[in-house]
mmCIF file of C-alpha atoms in Angstrom:
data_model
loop_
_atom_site.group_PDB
_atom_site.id
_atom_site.type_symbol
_atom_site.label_atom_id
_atom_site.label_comp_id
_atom_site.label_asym_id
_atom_site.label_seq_id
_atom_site.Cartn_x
_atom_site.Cartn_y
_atom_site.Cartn_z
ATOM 1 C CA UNK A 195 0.000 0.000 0.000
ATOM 2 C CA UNK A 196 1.666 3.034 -1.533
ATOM 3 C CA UNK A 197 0.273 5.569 1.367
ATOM 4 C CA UNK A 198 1.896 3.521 4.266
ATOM 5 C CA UNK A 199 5.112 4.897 3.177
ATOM 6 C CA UNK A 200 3.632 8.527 3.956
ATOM 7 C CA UNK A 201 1.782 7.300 7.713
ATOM 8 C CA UNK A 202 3.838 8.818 10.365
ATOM 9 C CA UNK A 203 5.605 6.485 12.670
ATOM 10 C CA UNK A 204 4.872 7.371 15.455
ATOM 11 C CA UNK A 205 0.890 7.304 15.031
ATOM 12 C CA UNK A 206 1.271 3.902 13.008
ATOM 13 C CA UNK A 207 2.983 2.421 15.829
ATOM 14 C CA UNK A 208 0.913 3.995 18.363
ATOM 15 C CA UNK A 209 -2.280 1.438 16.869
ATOM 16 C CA UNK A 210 0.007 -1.465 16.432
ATOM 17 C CA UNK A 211 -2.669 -4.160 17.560
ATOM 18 C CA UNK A 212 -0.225 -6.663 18.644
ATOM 19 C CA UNK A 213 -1.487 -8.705 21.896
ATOM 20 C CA UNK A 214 2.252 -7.033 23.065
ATOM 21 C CA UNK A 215 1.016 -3.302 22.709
ATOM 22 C CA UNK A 216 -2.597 -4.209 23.871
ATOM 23 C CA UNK A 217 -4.735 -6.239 26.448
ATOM 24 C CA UNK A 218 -6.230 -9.009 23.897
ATOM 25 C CA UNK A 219 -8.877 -9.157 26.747
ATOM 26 C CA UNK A 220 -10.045 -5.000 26.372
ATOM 27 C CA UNK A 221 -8.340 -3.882 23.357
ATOM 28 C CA UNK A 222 -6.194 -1.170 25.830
ATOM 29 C CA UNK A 223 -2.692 -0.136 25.769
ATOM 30 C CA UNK A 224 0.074 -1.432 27.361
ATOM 31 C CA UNK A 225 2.639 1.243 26.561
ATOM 32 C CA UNK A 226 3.462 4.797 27.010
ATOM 33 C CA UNK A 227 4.096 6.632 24.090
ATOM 34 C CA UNK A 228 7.245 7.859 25.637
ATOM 35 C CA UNK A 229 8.536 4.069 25.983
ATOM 36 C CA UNK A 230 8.591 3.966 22.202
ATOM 37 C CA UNK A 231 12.278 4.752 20.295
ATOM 38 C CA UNK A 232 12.951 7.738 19.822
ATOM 39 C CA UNK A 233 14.293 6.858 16.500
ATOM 40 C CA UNK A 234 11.518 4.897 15.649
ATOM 41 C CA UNK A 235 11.316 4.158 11.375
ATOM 42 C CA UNK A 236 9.692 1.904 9.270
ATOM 43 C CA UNK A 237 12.509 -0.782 8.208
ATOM 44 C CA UNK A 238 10.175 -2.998 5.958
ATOM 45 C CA UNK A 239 6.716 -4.081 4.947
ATOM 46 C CA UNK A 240 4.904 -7.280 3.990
ATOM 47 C CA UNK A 241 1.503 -8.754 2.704
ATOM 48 C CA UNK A 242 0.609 -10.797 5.712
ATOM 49 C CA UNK A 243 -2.853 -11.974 7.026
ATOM 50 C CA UNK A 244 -4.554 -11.420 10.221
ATOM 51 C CA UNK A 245 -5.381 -14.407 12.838
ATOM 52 C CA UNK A 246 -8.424 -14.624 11.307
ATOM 53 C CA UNK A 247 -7.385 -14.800 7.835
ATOM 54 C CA UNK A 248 -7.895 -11.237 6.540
ATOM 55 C CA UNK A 249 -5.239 -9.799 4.133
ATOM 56 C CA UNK A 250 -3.402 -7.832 5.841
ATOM 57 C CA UNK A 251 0.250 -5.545 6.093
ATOM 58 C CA UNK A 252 2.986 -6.310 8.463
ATOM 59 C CA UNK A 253 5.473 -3.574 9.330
ATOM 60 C CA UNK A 254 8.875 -4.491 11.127
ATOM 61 C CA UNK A 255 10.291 -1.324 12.897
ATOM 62 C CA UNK A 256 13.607 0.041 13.614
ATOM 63 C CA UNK A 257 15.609 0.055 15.648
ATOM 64 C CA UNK A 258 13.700 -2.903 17.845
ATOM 65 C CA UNK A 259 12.680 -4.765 15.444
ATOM 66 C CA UNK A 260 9.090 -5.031 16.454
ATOM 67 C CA UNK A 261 6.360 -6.560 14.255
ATOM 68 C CA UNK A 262 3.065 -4.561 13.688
ATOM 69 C CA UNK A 263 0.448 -6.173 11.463
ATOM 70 C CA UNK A 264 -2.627 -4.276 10.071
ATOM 71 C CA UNK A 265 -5.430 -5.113 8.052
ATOM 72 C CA UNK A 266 -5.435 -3.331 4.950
ATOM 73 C CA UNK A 267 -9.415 -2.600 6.171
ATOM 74 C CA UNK A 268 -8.403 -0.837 8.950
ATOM 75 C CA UNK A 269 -5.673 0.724 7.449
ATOM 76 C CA UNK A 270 -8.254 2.266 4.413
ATOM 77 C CA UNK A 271 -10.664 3.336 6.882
ATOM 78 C CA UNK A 272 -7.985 5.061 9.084
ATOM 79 C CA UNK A 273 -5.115 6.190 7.090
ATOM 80 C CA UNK A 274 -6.685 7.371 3.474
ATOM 81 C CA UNK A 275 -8.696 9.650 6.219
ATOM 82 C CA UNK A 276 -12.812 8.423 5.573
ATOM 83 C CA UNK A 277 -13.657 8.811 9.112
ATOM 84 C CA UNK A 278 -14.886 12.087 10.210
ATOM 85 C CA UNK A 279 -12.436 14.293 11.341
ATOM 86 C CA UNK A 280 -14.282 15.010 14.842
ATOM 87 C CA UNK A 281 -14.859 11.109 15.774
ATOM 88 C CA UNK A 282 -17.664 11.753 18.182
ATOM 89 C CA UNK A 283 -20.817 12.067 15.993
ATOM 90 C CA UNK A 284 -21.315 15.558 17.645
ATOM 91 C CA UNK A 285 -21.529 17.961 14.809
ATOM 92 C CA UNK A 286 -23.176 19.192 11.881
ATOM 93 C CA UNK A 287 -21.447 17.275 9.399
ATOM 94 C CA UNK A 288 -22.759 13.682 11.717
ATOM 95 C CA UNK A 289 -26.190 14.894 11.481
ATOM 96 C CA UNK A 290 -29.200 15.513 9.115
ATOM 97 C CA UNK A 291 -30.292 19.267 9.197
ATOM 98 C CA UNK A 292 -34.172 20.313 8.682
ATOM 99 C CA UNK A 293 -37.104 22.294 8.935
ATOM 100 C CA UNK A 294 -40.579 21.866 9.724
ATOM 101 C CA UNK A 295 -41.924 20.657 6.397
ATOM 102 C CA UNK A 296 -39.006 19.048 5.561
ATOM 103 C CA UNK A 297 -40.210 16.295 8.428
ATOM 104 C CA UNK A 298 -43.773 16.845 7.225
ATOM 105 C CA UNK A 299 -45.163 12.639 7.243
ATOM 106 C CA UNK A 300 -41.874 11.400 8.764
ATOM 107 C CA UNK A 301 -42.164 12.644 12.707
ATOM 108 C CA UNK A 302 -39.355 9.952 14.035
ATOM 109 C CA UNK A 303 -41.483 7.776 16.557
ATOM 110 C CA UNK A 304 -42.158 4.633 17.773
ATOM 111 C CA UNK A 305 -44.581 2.430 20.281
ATOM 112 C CA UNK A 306 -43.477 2.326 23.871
ATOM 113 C CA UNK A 307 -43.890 -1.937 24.012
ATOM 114 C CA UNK A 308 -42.507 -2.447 20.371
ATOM 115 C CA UNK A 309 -39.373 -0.216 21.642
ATOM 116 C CA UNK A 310 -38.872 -1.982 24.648
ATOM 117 C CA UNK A 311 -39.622 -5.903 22.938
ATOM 118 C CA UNK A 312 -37.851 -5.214 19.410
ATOM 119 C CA UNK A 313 -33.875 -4.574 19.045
ATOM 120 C CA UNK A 314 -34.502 -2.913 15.614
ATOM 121 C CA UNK A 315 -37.009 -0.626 16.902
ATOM 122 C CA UNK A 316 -35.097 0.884 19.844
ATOM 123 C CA UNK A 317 -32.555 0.548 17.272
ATOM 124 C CA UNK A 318 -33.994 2.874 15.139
ATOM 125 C CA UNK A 319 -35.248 5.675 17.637
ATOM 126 C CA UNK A 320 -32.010 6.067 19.230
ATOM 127 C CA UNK A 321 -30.396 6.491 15.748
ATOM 128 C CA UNK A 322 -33.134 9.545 15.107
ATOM 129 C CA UNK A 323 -31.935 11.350 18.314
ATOM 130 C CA UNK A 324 -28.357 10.783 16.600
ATOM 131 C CA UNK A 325 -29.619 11.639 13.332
ATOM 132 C CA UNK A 326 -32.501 14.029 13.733
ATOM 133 C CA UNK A 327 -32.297 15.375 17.110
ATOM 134 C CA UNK A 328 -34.963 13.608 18.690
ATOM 135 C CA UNK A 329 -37.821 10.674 18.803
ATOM 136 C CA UNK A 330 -41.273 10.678 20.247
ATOM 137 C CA UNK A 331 -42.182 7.424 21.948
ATOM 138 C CA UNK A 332 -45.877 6.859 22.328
ATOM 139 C CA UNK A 333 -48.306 4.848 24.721
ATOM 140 C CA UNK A 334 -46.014 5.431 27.282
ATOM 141 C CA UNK A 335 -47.760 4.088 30.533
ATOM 142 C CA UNK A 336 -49.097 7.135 32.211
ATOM 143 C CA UNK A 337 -47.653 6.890 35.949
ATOM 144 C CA UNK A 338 -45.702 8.680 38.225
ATOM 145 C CA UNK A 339 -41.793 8.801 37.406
ATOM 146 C CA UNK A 340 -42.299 6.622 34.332
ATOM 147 C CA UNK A 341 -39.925 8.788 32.931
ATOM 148 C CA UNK A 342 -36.817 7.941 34.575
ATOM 149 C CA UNK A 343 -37.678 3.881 33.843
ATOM 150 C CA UNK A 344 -37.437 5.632 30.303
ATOM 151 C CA UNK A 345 -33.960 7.018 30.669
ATOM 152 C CA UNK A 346 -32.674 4.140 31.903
ATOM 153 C CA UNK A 347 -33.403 2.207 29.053
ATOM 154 C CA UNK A 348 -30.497 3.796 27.069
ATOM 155 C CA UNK A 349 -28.504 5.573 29.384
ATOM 156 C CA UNK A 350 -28.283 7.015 33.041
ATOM 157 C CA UNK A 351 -30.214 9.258 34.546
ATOM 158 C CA UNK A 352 -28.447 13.062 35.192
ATOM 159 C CA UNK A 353 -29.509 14.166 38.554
ATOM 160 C CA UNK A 354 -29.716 18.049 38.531
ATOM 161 C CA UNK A 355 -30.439 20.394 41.454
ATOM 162 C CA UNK A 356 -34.110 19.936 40.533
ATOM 163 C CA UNK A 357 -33.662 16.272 41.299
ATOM 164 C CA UNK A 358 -34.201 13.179 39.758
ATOM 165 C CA UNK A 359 -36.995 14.351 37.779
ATOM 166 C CA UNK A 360 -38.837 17.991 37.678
ATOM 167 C CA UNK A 361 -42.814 18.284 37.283
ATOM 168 C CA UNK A 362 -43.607 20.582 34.521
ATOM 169 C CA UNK A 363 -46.877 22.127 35.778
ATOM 170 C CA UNK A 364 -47.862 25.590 37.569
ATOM 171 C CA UNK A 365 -46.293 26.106 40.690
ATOM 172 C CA UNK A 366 -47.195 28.357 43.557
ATOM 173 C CA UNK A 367 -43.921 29.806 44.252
ATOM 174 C CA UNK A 368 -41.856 29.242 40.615
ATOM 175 C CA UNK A 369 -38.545 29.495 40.673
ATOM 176 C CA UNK A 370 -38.557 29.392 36.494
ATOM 177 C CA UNK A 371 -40.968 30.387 34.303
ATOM 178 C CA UNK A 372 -41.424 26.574 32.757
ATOM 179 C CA UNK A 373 -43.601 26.080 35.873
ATOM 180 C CA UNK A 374 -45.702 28.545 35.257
ATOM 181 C CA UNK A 375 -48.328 28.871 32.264
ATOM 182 C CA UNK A 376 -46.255 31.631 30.365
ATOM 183 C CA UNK A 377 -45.319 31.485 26.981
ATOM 184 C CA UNK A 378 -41.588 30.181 26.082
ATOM 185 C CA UNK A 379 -40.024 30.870 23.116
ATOM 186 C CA UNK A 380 -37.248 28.315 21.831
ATOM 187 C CA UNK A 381 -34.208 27.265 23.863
ATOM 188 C CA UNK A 382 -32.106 25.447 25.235
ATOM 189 C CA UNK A 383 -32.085 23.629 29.131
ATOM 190 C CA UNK A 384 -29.467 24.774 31.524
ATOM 191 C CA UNK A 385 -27.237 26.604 29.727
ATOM 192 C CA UNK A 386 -26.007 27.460 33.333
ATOM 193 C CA UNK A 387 -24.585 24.498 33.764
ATOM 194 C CA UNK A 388 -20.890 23.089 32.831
ATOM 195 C CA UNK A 389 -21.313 20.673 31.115
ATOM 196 C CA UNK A 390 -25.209 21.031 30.223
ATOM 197 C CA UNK A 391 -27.212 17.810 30.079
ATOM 198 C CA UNK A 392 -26.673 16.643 26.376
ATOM 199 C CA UNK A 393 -30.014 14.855 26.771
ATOM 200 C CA UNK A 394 -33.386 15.751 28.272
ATOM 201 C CA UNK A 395 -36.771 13.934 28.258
ATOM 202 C CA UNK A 396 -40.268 15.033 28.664
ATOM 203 C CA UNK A 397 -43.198 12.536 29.551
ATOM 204 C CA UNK A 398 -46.730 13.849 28.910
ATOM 205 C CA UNK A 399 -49.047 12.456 32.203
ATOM 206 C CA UNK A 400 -52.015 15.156 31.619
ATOM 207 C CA UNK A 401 -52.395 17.616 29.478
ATOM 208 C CA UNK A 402 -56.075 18.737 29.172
ATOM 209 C CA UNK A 403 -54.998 22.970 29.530
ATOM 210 C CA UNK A 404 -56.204 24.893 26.592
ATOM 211 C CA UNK A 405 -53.028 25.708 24.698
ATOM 212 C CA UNK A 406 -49.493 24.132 26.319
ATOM 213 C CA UNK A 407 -48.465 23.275 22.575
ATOM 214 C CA UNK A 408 -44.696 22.159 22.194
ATOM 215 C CA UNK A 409 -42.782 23.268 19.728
ATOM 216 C CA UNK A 410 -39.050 22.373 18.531
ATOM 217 C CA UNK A 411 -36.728 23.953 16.297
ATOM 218 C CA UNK A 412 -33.077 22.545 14.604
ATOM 219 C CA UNK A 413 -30.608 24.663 16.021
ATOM 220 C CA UNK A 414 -28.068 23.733 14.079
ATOM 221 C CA UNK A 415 -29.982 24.433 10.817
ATOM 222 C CA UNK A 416 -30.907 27.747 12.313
ATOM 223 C CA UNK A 417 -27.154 28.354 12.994
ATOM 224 C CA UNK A 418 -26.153 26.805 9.065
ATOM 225 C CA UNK A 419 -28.960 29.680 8.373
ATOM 226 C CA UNK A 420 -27.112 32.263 10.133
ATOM 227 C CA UNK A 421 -24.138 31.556 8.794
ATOM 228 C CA UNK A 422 -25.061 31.480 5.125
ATOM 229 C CA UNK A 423 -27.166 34.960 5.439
ATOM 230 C CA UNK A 424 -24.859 36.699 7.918
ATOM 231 C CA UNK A 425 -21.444 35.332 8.371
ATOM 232 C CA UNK A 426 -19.984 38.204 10.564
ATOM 233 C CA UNK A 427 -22.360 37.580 12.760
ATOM 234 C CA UNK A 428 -22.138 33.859 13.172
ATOM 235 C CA UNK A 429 -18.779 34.500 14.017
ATOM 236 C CA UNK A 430 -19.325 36.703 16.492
ATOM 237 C CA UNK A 431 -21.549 34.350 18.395
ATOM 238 C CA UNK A 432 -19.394 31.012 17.914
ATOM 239 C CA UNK A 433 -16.514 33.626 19.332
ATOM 240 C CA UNK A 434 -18.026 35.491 21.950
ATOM 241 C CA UNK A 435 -18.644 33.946 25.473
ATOM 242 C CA UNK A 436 -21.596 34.689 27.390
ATOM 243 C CA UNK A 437 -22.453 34.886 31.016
ATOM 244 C CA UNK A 438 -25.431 32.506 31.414
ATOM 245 C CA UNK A 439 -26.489 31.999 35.633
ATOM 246 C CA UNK A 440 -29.522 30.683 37.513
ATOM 247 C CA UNK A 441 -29.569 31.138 41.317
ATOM 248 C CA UNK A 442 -31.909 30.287 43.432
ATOM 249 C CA UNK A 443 -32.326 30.168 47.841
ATOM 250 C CA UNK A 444 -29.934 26.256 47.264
ATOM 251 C CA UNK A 445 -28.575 27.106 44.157
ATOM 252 C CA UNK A 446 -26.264 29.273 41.958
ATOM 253 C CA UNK A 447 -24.637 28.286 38.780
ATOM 254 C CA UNK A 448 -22.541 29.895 36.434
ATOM 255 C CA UNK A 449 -21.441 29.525 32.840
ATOM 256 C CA UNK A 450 -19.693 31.218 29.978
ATOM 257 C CA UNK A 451 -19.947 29.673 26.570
ATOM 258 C CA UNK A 452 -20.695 31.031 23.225
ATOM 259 C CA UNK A 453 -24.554 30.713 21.503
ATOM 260 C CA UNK A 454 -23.012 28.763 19.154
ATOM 261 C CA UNK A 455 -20.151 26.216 19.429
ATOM 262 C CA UNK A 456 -18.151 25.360 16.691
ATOM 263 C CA UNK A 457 -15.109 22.885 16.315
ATOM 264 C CA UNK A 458 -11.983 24.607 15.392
ATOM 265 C CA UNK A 459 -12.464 23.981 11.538
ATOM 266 C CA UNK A 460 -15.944 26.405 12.182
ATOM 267 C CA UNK A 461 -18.335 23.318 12.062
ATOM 268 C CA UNK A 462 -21.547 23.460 14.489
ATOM 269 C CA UNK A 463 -21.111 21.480 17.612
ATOM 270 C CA UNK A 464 -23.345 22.763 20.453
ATOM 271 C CA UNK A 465 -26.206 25.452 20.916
ATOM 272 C CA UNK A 466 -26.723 27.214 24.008
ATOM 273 C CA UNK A 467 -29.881 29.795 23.504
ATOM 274 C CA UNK A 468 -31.898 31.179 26.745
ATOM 275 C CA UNK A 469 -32.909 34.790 27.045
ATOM 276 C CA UNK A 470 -34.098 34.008 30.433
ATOM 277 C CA UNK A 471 -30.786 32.717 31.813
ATOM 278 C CA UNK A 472 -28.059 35.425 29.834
ATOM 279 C CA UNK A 473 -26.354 37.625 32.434
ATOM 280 C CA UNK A 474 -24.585 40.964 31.769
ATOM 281 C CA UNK A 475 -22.156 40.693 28.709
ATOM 282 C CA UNK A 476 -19.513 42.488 29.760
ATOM 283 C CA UNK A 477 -17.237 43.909 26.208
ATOM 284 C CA UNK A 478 -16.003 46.973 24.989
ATOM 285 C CA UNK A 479 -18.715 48.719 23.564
ATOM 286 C CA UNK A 480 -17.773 48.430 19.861
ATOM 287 C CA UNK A 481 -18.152 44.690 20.298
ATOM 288 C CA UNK A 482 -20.785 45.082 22.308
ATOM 289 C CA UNK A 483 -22.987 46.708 19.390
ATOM 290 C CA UNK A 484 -21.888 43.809 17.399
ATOM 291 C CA UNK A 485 -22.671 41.310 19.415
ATOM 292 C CA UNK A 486 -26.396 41.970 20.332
ATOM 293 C CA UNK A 487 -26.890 43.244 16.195
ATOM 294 C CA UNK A 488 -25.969 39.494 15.879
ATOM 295 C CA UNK A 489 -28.058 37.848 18.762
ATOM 296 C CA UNK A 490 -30.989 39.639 17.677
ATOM 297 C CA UNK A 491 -30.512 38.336 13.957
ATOM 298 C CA UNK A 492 -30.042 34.789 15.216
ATOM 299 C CA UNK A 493 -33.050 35.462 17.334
ATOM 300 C CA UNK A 494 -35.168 36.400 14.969
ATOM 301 C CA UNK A 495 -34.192 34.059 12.741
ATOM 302 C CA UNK A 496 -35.063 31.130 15.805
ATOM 303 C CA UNK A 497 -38.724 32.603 15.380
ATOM 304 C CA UNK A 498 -38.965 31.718 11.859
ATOM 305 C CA UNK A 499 -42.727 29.848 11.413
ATOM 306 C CA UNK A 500 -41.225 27.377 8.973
ATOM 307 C CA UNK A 501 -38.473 26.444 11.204
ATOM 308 C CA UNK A 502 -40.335 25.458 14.311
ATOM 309 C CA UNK A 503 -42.392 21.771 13.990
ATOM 310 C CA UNK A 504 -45.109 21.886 16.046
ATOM 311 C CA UNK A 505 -47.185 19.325 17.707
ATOM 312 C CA UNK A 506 -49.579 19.007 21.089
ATOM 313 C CA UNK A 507 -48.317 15.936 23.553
ATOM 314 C CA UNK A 508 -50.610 13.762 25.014
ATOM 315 C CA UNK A 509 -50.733 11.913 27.521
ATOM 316 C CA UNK A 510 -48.410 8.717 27.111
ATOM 317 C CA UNK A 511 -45.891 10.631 24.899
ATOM 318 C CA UNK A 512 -42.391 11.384 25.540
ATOM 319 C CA UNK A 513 -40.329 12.990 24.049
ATOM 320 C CA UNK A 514 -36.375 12.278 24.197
ATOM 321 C CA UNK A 515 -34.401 15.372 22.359
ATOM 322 C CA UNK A 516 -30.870 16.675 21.883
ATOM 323 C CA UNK A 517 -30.616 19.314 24.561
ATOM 324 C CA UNK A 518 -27.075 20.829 23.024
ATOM 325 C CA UNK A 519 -29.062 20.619 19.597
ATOM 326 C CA UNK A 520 -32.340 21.618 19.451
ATOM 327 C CA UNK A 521 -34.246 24.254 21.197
ATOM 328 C CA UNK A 522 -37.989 23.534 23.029
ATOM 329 C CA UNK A 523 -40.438 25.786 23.010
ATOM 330 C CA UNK A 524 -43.983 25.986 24.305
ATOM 331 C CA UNK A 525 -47.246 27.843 23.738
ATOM 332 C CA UNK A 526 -49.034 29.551 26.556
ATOM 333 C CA UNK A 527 -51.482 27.948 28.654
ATOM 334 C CA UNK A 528 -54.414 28.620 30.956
ATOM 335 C CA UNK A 529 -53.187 27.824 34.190
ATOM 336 C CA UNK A 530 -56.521 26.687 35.930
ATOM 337 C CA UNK A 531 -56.433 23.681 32.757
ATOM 338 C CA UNK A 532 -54.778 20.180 34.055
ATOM 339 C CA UNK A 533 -51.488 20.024 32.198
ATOM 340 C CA UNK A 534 -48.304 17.671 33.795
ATOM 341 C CA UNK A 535 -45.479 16.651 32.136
ATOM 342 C CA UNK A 536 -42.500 15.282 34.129
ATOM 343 C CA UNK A 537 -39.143 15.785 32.787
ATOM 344 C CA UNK A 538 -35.471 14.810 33.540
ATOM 345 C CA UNK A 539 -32.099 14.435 31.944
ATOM 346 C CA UNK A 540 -29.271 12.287 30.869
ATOM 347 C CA UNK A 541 -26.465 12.637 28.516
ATOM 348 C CA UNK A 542 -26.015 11.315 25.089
ATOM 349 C CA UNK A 543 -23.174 9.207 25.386
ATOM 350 C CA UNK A 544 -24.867 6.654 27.062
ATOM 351 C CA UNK A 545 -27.336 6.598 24.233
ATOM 352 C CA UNK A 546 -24.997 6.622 21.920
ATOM 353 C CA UNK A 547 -23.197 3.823 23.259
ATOM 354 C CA UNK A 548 -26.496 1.596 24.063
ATOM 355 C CA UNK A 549 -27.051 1.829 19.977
ATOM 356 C CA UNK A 550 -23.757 1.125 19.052
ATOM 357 C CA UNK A 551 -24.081 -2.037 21.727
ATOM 358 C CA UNK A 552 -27.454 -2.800 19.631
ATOM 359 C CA UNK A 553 -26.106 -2.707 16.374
ATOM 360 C CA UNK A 554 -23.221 -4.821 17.429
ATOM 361 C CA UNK A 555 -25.463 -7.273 18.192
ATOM 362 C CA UNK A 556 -28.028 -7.304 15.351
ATOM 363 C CA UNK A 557 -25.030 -7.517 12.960
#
């Protein structure tokens, strides 16, 4: 393979899979990089096979005289560069952008007791959080806490200072506005916090209230939007930190992040939107001027009617979303109408890993 002669030695060795270099049992290291030569060159290289047959390249090194062998899959997949340069699955790039009518006759969802009983459908509505952002499961059973049995049936549950699980429903004494009947425009959950709950689900137990609509929008279209119409000010908001806090009598958090996170080749990665929890920017005021002509743009441009789906929960739905993705948004509601959801949070890896675990096994 001509492009092994261009691999750098140091990363080739580095993945040698030898049972010497790692634990046959876990696939880990056994080395330091440091322990490696410091001279360390590729002396020769010949076809070979792996142990279980596949063809395969085997590199003896200088100055040990260590033997590496690679299969020429691995080494196409990895050294010509196909993978995606982040790895994780996290931005733009991993994921399928859209608006409201683009979805129109394809809402990703799936029945509660065919999710739970059939590998290919959990399968498949994990993929569409991946994929899309988010899946609605329906028939739910309608009971108290159901929603953390739902959690745990791809991940772990993220305990937050709201608990376990929060009750969205009026409160006397709110401490945020979600428990109250108020309109809320899109955003993001906990923006606050570092690092935010990737993941966050809402269970519909009762929702009778006239109005209490749910909304969601793609954030990372909206921010693909923003930076096609406006690119000075998309770079102003994947550059500019701001001051989000919530505080509370048990409780204050802090964090600064940009609206918009990018990866260092300018590729969406994370949204963090919520005019209720943004603090005092605190910039020179040139940059100042700049940055709120650009949070108003990308504001406005969140209220677009074709960019928000829209859609009325009932009871035995829940909904399992991208929290770092898309933003959730809600119509008002009459408080004195019956309307419960319970909510709570986990974190996408888990998911991410129960699919891969899933499609490992359906293989």
């Amino acid at each position: 393979m001509e492009s092994l002669a261009s691999a750098p030695p140091f990363w080739l060795r580095d993945n040698c899979p030898c049972p010497a270099c790692r634990d046959p049992r876990n696939g880990q290291k056994l080395f330091q990089i440091t322990e490696l030569p410091a001279e360390l060159t590729v002396d020769s290289v010949h076809d070979a096979h792996t142990p279980d047959g596949a063809a395969a390249l085997e590199v003896v090194w200088a100055p040990d005289g260590h033997r590496s062998v690679y299969a020429e899959t691995w080494l196409q997949d990895h050294l010509l560069g196909t993978t995606a340069a982040s790895g994780d699955g996290r931005i733009e790039d991993d994921k399928e952008l859209w608006d409201a009518p683009g979805l129109a006759g394809r809402l990703p969802e799936a029945d509660w007791d065919a999710y739970l009983t059939d590998p290919a459908v959990r399968a498949t509505a994990l993929e569409s959080v991946l994929r899309l952002g988010f899946v609605l499961l329906r028939n739910v059973p309608v009971r108290d806490r159901q929603v953390l049995d739902v959690a745990r049936t791809f991940g772990f549950v993220r305990e937050t200072n709201y608990g376990e699980l929060f009750e969205v429903r009026v409160e006397a004494d709110p401490n945020n506005l979600a428990f109250t009947g108020a309109r809320i425009t899109p955003h993001t959950d906990n923006p606050y916090r570092d690092p935010v709950p990737t993941l966050q689900l809402l269970h519909c137990l009762t929702n009778a209230a006239q109005g209490g609509d749910s909304g969601l929008v793609d954030g990372f279209h909206a921010a693909a939007l923003l930076r096609a119409e406006a690119p000075e000010a998309y770079e102003i908001l994947t550059r500019v930190p701001v001051p989000f806090a919530f505080a509370d009598e048990h409780t204050e958090l802090r964090a600064h992040r940009p609206l918009i996170g990018a990866d260092r080749d300018g590729r969406i990665r994370e949204i963090r939107f919520n005019n209720r929890s943004i603090g005092a920017v605190r910039l020179p005021v040139d940059l100042l001027d700049a940055f709120y002509a650009a949070y108003r743009r990308f504001g406005k441009l969140l209220l677009r009617p074709e960019l928000q789906l829209d859609f009325r929960l009932t009871p035995g739905d829940c909904l399992i979303f991208d929290n770092t993705r898309l933003l959730h948004a809600r119509t008002a509601f009459a408080e004195s109408g019956a309307r419960h959801l319970q909510g709570a949070y986990a974190d996408i890896d888990g998911l991410a890993s129960t699919l891969a675990v899933l499609r490992r096994e359906t293989m």
